[in-house]
Amino acid sequence: MTAAVADTPENRRRAWSNLWVLTTAQALIGAQMSMVFITAGLAGAMIAPNPCFATLPVSMTMLGSTISARLLSGFMARHGRRLGFTLACMVAALGAGVAFAGLQKGSFVLFTLGCTLIGAYMSAQGFFRFAAADVAPEALQPRMISLVQAGGLVSALIGPQLASITAEASAVPFATTFAAIIVLNLLGPVIFSMLRIPVPERRGANAPGAGGRSTAELLRTPEIAVAIICAMVSYALMNLVMTSTPLAIVGCGFGTSEAANVTAAHIIAMFAPAFFTGSLITRFGAERVVATGLVILAAAGAVALSGVSLDKFYLALILLGLGWNFGFIGATAMVTAAHRPEERGRVQGMNDTIVFGGVFLASLSSGALMGCSGGTAEQGWSAVNMAMVPFLILAGGALIWLTLRPREIA
């Protein structure tokens, strides 16, 4: 169980106030993520020394998020959410500036380095769901975790449109896109100044329960281990397919605008269910919601394998977003309910390091499958979607094992 917050009117007001701040950040600053996903692979294909490296900048954004997760979690445990989120935005603004310079100079290495630094914001955004539950009474936590994702609906409208408008707005393609990302990150200090989450109290080394369980003990806890596996698979498979989507759409004869529109539909599907996912978790349980998400992800892969018409790209990516929402938010609720208050920073950092590590590997594999499979764009797209199968089996098997195992008697 996370921090035991008293269910008082004051705590409920503070929880809803923080939710609005975090949702606004997700909506505005978070628009940069779809901008990166839409344009970084295309920009990489333009300046990469080898077509196989086209999606490496997207993959390095994931690696930047992976590296940042533990560092940012520890920083926020000492200095609070507000300062941690603000710092992440400043690092991402620097990264967008470096990526802008890389495009201007035609330097793939510099551009990739900039995208890596942008990953710091992605890591921070991953912690929004935990921050929303920090000062919420237990009964509100599933709703807070779910609703904070609703800001992604606005970012789904803003990001792809900004990407389309800025892609060819200067002599150097996509340079203006990364200039716009700098501006978005500079909104961070203003938005997060309104966040009201107290800095966690630091306990002495000898205080009872000061450290909680060790990392090894936490990973051996079935509820935590299975939740992390399901979160990692849900997010990694979503990213595996999404990373290749712009390249697949353009490679199959459609335009950049169609790629942006499909990505927008996908992101809307990722975040629109956030208005009711929390209620579904409360009513049916997180495990059943995660299981539903895994089934929907499998359906997305089946649709993608059935053809490369534009309507099938739309349907596959919409299902992909919906499956991610159920799988990832459900797994987050499982993690949140399975650790003690003093373990919060360690569990959240460990969770997101593993999750985004898997996302990085998926993104890297996506580029290799799509660009280096030795065939057409259609064949590469099929290879990407076939790669989902073993990981869906892994997550599904882990969830079934958790459900069937004897429960410990308290």
C-alpha positions as CSV (number, residue, x, y, z in Angstrom):
1,M,0.0,0.0,0.0
2,T,1.2,3.5,-0.8
3,A,1.2,6.4,1.7
4,A,-1.8,6.3,4.0
5,V,-3.4,9.6,3.2
6,A,-6.4,10.6,5.4
7,D,-9.6,10.9,3.4
8,T,-10.4,14.5,4.3
9,P,-12.0,17.3,2.2
10,E,-8.7,19.1,2.3
11,N,-6.7,16.2,1.0
12,R,-9.3,15.6,-1.7
13,R,-9.1,19.2,-2.8
14,R,-5.3,19.1,-2.9
15,A,-5.4,15.8,-4.9
16,W,-7.7,17.3,-7.5
17,S,-5.6,20.5,-7.7
18,N,-2.5,18.5,-8.3
19,L,-4.3,16.5,-10.9
20,W,-5.2,19.6,-12.9
21,V,-1.5,20.7,-12.8
22,L,-0.2,17.4,-13.9
23,T,-2.9,17.0,-16.6
24,T,-2.0,20.5,-18.0
25,A,1.6,19.5,-18.1
26,Q,0.7,16.3,-19.9
27,A,-1.4,18.2,-22.4
28,L,1.0,21.0,-23.2
29,I,4.6,19.9,-22.5
30,G,3.7,16.3,-23.4
31,A,2.9,17.3,-27.0
32,Q,6.7,17.1,-27.6
33,M,6.6,13.3,-27.4
34,S,4.3,12.8,-30.4
35,M,6.4,15.4,-32.2
36,V,9.6,13.3,-31.6
37,F,7.9,10.0,-32.5
38,I,6.5,11.4,-35.8
39,T,9.6,13.3,-36.9
40,A,12.7,11.8,-35.4
41,G,12.7,8.7,-37.4
42,L,12.1,10.6,-40.6
43,A,14.8,13.1,-39.8
44,G,17.1,10.2,-38.9
45,A,16.5,8.6,-42.3
46,M,17.4,12.0,-43.9
47,I,20.8,12.3,-42.2
48,A,21.7,8.8,-40.9
49,P,24.9,7.3,-42.5
50,N,23.0,4.0,-42.9
51,P,19.2,3.4,-43.3
52,C,19.3,0.8,-40.5
53,F,20.0,3.7,-38.0
54,A,17.0,5.8,-39.1
55,T,15.0,5.1,-35.9
56,L,18.0,5.3,-33.6
57,P,17.2,8.8,-32.4
58,V,13.8,7.6,-31.2
59,S,15.4,4.6,-29.5
60,M,17.9,6.9,-27.8
61,T,15.0,9.0,-26.5
62,M,13.9,5.8,-24.7
63,L,17.4,5.2,-23.4
64,G,17.5,8.7,-22.1
65,S,14.3,8.1,-20.3
66,T,15.6,4.8,-18.9
67,I,18.8,6.4,-17.6
68,S,16.8,9.3,-16.1
69,A,14.3,7.1,-14.3
70,R,16.4,6.0,-11.3
71,L,18.2,9.3,-11.1
72,L,15.1,11.4,-11.2
73,S,13.3,9.1,-8.7
74,G,16.1,9.5,-6.2
75,F,16.3,13.3,-6.8
76,M,12.5,13.7,-6.2
77,A,12.7,11.6,-3.1
78,R,15.2,14.1,-1.7
79,H,13.9,17.4,-3.3
80,G,10.3,16.8,-4.2
81,R,8.3,16.4,-7.4
82,R,8.1,20.1,-8.3
83,L,11.9,20.5,-8.5
84,G,12.4,17.2,-10.2
85,F,9.8,17.8,-13.0
86,T,11.2,21.3,-13.6
87,L,14.8,20.0,-13.9
88,A,13.7,17.3,-16.4
89,C,12.1,20.0,-18.6
90,M,15.3,22.0,-18.5
91,V,17.3,19.0,-19.6
92,A,14.8,18.3,-22.4
93,A,15.0,21.9,-23.6
94,L,18.7,21.6,-23.8
95,G,18.3,18.3,-25.7
96,A,15.9,19.9,-28.2
97,G,18.5,22.7,-28.7
98,V,21.2,20.1,-29.4
99,A,19.0,18.2,-31.8
100,F,18.2,21.5,-33.6
101,A,21.9,22.2,-34.0
102,G,22.4,18.6,-35.2
103,L,19.8,19.1,-38.0
104,Q,21.3,22.4,-39.0
105,K,24.8,20.9,-39.3
106,G,23.6,17.6,-40.8
107,S,25.2,15.7,-37.8
108,F,23.4,12.5,-37.0
109,V,25.5,12.0,-33.9
110,L,24.5,15.5,-32.5
111,F,20.9,15.0,-33.4
112,T,20.8,11.6,-31.7
113,L,22.5,13.1,-28.6
114,G,19.8,15.8,-28.4
115,C,17.0,13.2,-28.7
116,T,18.7,11.3,-25.8
117,L,18.5,14.3,-23.6
118,I,14.8,14.8,-24.5
119,G,14.2,11.5,-22.8
120,A,14.6,13.2,-19.5
121,Y,11.1,14.7,-20.0
122,M,9.7,11.4,-21.0
123,S,10.9,9.9,-17.8
124,A,9.4,12.8,-15.8
125,Q,6.0,12.3,-17.6
126,G,6.1,8.7,-16.6
127,F,6.2,9.8,-12.9
128,F,3.1,12.0,-13.3
129,R,0.8,9.0,-12.6
130,F,2.6,8.2,-9.4
131,A,2.6,11.9,-8.4
132,A,-1.1,12.1,-8.9
133,A,-1.6,9.4,-6.3
134,D,1.0,10.9,-3.8
135,V,-1.5,13.0,-1.8
136,A,-4.7,11.3,-2.8
137,P,-6.7,9.2,-0.3
138,E,-6.6,5.4,-1.1
139,A,-10.1,5.4,-2.6
140,L,-9.2,8.1,-5.1
141,Q,-5.8,6.7,-6.2
142,P,-7.0,4.5,-9.2
143,R,-8.9,7.5,-10.6
144,M,-6.0,9.9,-10.1
145,I,-3.6,7.5,-11.9
146,S,-6.1,7.1,-14.7
147,L,-7.3,10.7,-15.1
148,V,-3.8,12.2,-15.2
149,Q,-3.3,10.4,-18.5
150,A,-6.3,12.4,-19.9
151,G,-4.0,15.3,-20.7
152,G,-2.7,13.1,-23.4
153,L,-5.9,13.7,-25.4
154,V,-4.9,17.4,-25.8
155,S,-1.3,16.5,-26.6
156,A,-2.7,14.1,-29.2
157,L,-4.3,17.1,-30.9
158,I,-1.5,19.6,-30.4
159,G,1.6,17.4,-31.0
160,P,0.8,16.0,-34.5
161,Q,-0.5,19.3,-35.7
162,L,2.7,21.1,-34.5
163,A,4.7,18.4,-36.2
164,S,2.9,18.8,-39.5
165,I,3.1,22.6,-39.4
166,T,6.8,22.8,-38.4
167,A,8.2,19.8,-40.4
168,E,8.8,21.9,-43.5
169,A,8.7,25.4,-42.0
170,S,12.4,26.1,-42.5
171,A,15.0,25.3,-45.1
172,V,16.2,22.5,-43.0
173,P,13.4,19.9,-42.6
174,F,12.2,19.3,-39.0
175,A,14.5,21.9,-37.5
176,T,11.6,24.1,-36.6
177,T,9.9,21.1,-34.9
178,F,12.7,20.9,-32.4
179,A,12.8,24.7,-31.9
180,A,9.1,24.3,-30.9
181,I,10.0,21.6,-28.5
182,I,12.4,24.0,-26.7
183,V,9.5,26.4,-26.2
184,L,7.2,23.6,-24.8
185,N,9.8,22.6,-22.2
186,L,10.2,26.2,-21.1
187,L,6.6,26.1,-19.9
188,G,7.6,23.6,-17.3
189,P,8.8,26.0,-14.5
190,V,5.6,27.9,-14.8
191,I,3.2,24.9,-14.7
192,F,5.0,23.0,-12.0
193,S,5.3,26.0,-9.7
194,M,1.6,25.3,-8.9
195,L,2.2,21.7,-7.8
196,R,1.4,21.1,-4.2
197,I,3.1,17.8,-3.2
198,P,5.2,18.0,-0.1
199,V,8.8,16.9,-0.1
200,P,8.9,13.4,1.5
201,E,10.1,13.3,5.0
202,R,13.6,11.7,5.3
203,R,13.8,9.0,8.0
204,G,16.9,8.2,10.0
205,A,18.8,5.1,9.1
206,N,17.7,3.4,12.3
207,A,14.0,4.4,12.2
208,P,11.6,1.5,12.0
209,G,10.9,0.5,8.4
210,A,13.1,3.4,7.2
211,G,14.4,1.4,4.2
212,G,11.7,-1.1,3.5
213,R,12.4,-4.2,1.6
214,S,15.6,-4.5,-0.5
215,T,15.4,-4.3,-4.3
216,A,15.9,-8.1,-4.5
217,E,13.0,-8.7,-2.1
218,L,10.8,-6.3,-4.0
219,L,11.5,-8.1,-7.3
220,R,10.6,-11.4,-5.6
221,T,7.2,-10.1,-4.5
222,P,4.8,-11.7,-7.0
223,E,2.4,-8.8,-7.3
224,I,5.3,-6.3,-8.0
225,A,7.2,-8.6,-10.4
226,V,4.1,-9.4,-12.5
227,A,3.0,-5.8,-12.5
228,I,6.4,-4.7,-13.8
229,I,6.4,-7.4,-16.5
230,C,2.9,-6.4,-17.7
231,A,3.8,-2.7,-17.7
232,M,7.0,-3.3,-19.6
233,V,5.4,-5.5,-22.2
234,S,2.4,-3.2,-22.7
235,Y,4.6,-0.1,-23.1
236,A,7.4,-1.9,-25.1
237,L,5.0,-3.5,-27.6
238,M,3.2,-0.2,-28.1
239,N,6.5,1.5,-28.8
240,L,7.8,-1.3,-31.0
241,V,4.9,-0.8,-33.4
242,M,4.5,3.0,-33.0
243,T,8.2,3.7,-33.7
244,S,8.0,2.0,-37.1
245,T,4.5,3.4,-38.0
246,P,5.6,6.7,-39.8
247,L,8.3,4.8,-41.8
248,A,5.8,2.1,-42.7
249,I,3.1,4.5,-43.8
250,V,5.5,6.6,-45.9
251,G,7.2,3.5,-47.2
252,C,3.8,2.1,-48.3
253,G,3.2,5.2,-50.5
254,F,1.3,7.5,-48.1
255,G,2.4,11.0,-47.1
256,T,3.8,12.5,-43.9
257,S,0.4,14.1,-43.2
258,E,-1.2,10.7,-43.2
259,A,1.5,9.4,-40.8
260,A,0.8,12.4,-38.5
261,N,-3.0,11.7,-38.6
262,V,-2.6,8.0,-37.9
263,T,-0.3,8.9,-35.0
264,A,-2.8,11.4,-33.7
265,A,-5.6,8.8,-33.7
266,H,-3.3,6.4,-31.9
267,I,-2.5,8.9,-29.2
268,I,-6.1,9.7,-28.7
269,A,-6.8,6.0,-28.3
270,M,-4.0,5.9,-25.7
271,F,-5.5,8.6,-23.5
272,A,-9.2,8.8,-24.2
273,P,-10.1,5.8,-22.0
274,A,-8.3,7.5,-19.1
275,F,-11.7,9.0,-18.1
276,F,-13.0,5.5,-17.2
277,T,-10.1,3.2,-16.8
278,G,-9.8,4.0,-13.1
279,S,-13.4,3.2,-12.6
280,L,-13.0,-0.1,-14.4
281,I,-10.0,-1.0,-12.2
282,T,-12.0,-0.2,-9.1
283,R,-15.0,-2.3,-10.3
284,F,-13.3,-5.3,-11.9
285,G,-9.7,-5.3,-10.5
286,A,-6.4,-4.2,-12.0
287,E,-5.5,-7.8,-13.1
288,R,-8.6,-8.1,-15.3
289,V,-8.1,-4.7,-16.9
290,V,-4.4,-5.6,-17.7
291,A,-5.6,-8.9,-19.2
292,T,-8.0,-7.1,-21.4
293,G,-5.3,-4.7,-22.5
294,L,-3.1,-7.7,-23.6
295,V,-5.9,-9.2,-25.6
296,I,-6.4,-5.8,-27.4
297,L,-2.7,-5.5,-28.1
298,A,-2.8,-9.0,-29.8
299,A,-5.8,-7.8,-31.8
300,A,-3.8,-4.7,-33.0
301,G,-1.0,-7.0,-34.2
302,A,-3.5,-9.2,-36.1
303,V,-5.0,-6.2,-37.9
304,A,-1.6,-4.9,-38.8
305,L,-0.6,-8.2,-40.3
306,S,-3.8,-8.3,-42.4
307,G,-2.7,-5.6,-44.8
308,V,-1.2,-2.1,-45.3
309,S,-4.2,-0.1,-46.5
310,L,-4.6,3.3,-44.7
311,D,-7.8,2.1,-42.8
312,K,-5.9,-0.9,-41.4
313,F,-3.1,1.4,-40.2
314,Y,-5.7,3.5,-38.4
315,L,-7.5,0.5,-36.9
316,A,-4.3,-1.2,-35.8
317,L,-2.9,1.9,-34.2
318,I,-6.2,2.7,-32.4
319,L,-6.3,-0.8,-30.9
320,L,-2.6,-0.4,-30.0
321,G,-3.3,2.7,-28.1
322,L,-6.3,1.2,-26.3
323,G,-4.4,-1.9,-25.4
324,W,-1.6,0.2,-24.0
325,N,-4.0,2.2,-21.8
326,F,-5.6,-0.8,-20.2
327,G,-2.3,-2.7,-19.8
328,F,-0.1,0.1,-18.6
329,I,-2.5,1.9,-16.3
330,G,-3.8,-1.4,-14.8
331,A,-0.2,-2.5,-14.2
332,T,0.6,0.9,-12.5
333,A,-2.4,0.4,-10.2
334,M,-1.0,-3.0,-9.3
335,V,2.4,-1.6,-8.5
336,T,0.9,1.3,-6.5
337,A,-1.1,-1.2,-4.3
338,A,1.8,-3.5,-3.7
339,H,4.5,-1.4,-1.9
340,R,4.9,0.3,1.4
341,P,5.1,4.1,1.9
342,E,8.9,4.0,2.7
343,E,9.5,1.9,-0.5
344,R,7.8,4.4,-2.9
345,G,10.9,6.0,-4.4
346,R,12.8,2.7,-4.8
347,V,9.8,0.9,-6.3
348,Q,8.8,3.6,-8.7
349,G,12.4,4.2,-9.9
350,M,13.0,0.4,-10.3
351,N,9.7,0.0,-12.1
352,D,10.3,2.8,-14.6
353,T,13.9,1.8,-15.2
354,I,12.8,-1.7,-16.2
355,V,9.8,-0.5,-18.1
356,F,11.7,2.1,-20.2
357,G,14.7,-0.2,-20.6
358,G,12.3,-2.6,-22.3
359,V,10.8,0.3,-24.3
360,F,14.4,1.2,-25.4
361,L,15.1,-2.3,-26.6
362,A,11.8,-2.5,-28.4
363,S,12.4,0.8,-30.1
364,L,15.9,-0.3,-31.2
365,S,14.5,-3.6,-32.4
366,S,11.7,-1.8,-34.3
367,G,14.2,0.1,-36.4
368,A,16.2,-3.0,-37.1
369,L,13.1,-5.0,-38.1
370,M,11.6,-2.2,-40.2
371,G,14.8,-1.0,-41.9
372,C,17.1,-3.9,-42.0
373,S,15.0,-7.0,-42.7
374,G,16.1,-7.0,-46.3
375,G,12.7,-6.6,-47.8
376,T,10.0,-4.0,-48.6
377,A,8.4,-1.7,-46.1
378,E,5.4,-4.1,-46.0
379,Q,7.7,-7.0,-45.1
380,G,9.4,-4.9,-42.4
381,W,6.0,-3.9,-41.0
382,S,5.0,-7.5,-40.8
383,A,8.2,-8.4,-39.0
384,V,7.6,-5.7,-36.5
385,N,4.1,-7.0,-35.6
386,M,5.1,-10.7,-35.6
387,A,7.7,-9.8,-32.9
388,M,4.8,-9.0,-30.5
389,V,3.8,-12.6,-30.1
390,P,6.4,-14.0,-27.6
391,F,6.1,-11.0,-25.3
392,L,2.3,-11.2,-25.2
393,I,2.7,-14.9,-24.2
394,L,5.2,-13.8,-21.4
395,A,2.9,-11.2,-19.9
396,G,-0.2,-13.3,-20.3
397,G,1.5,-16.3,-18.7
398,A,2.8,-14.2,-15.8
399,L,-0.7,-12.7,-15.2
400,I,-2.3,-16.2,-15.3
401,W,0.3,-17.5,-12.8
402,L,-0.4,-14.6,-10.4
403,T,-4.1,-15.1,-10.6
404,L,-4.0,-18.9,-10.0
405,R,-1.3,-18.9,-7.2
406,P,-2.6,-19.4,-3.7
407,R,-3.0,-16.1,-1.9
408,E,-1.0,-15.6,1.3
409,I,-3.1,-15.3,4.4
410,A,-2.5,-12.0,6.2
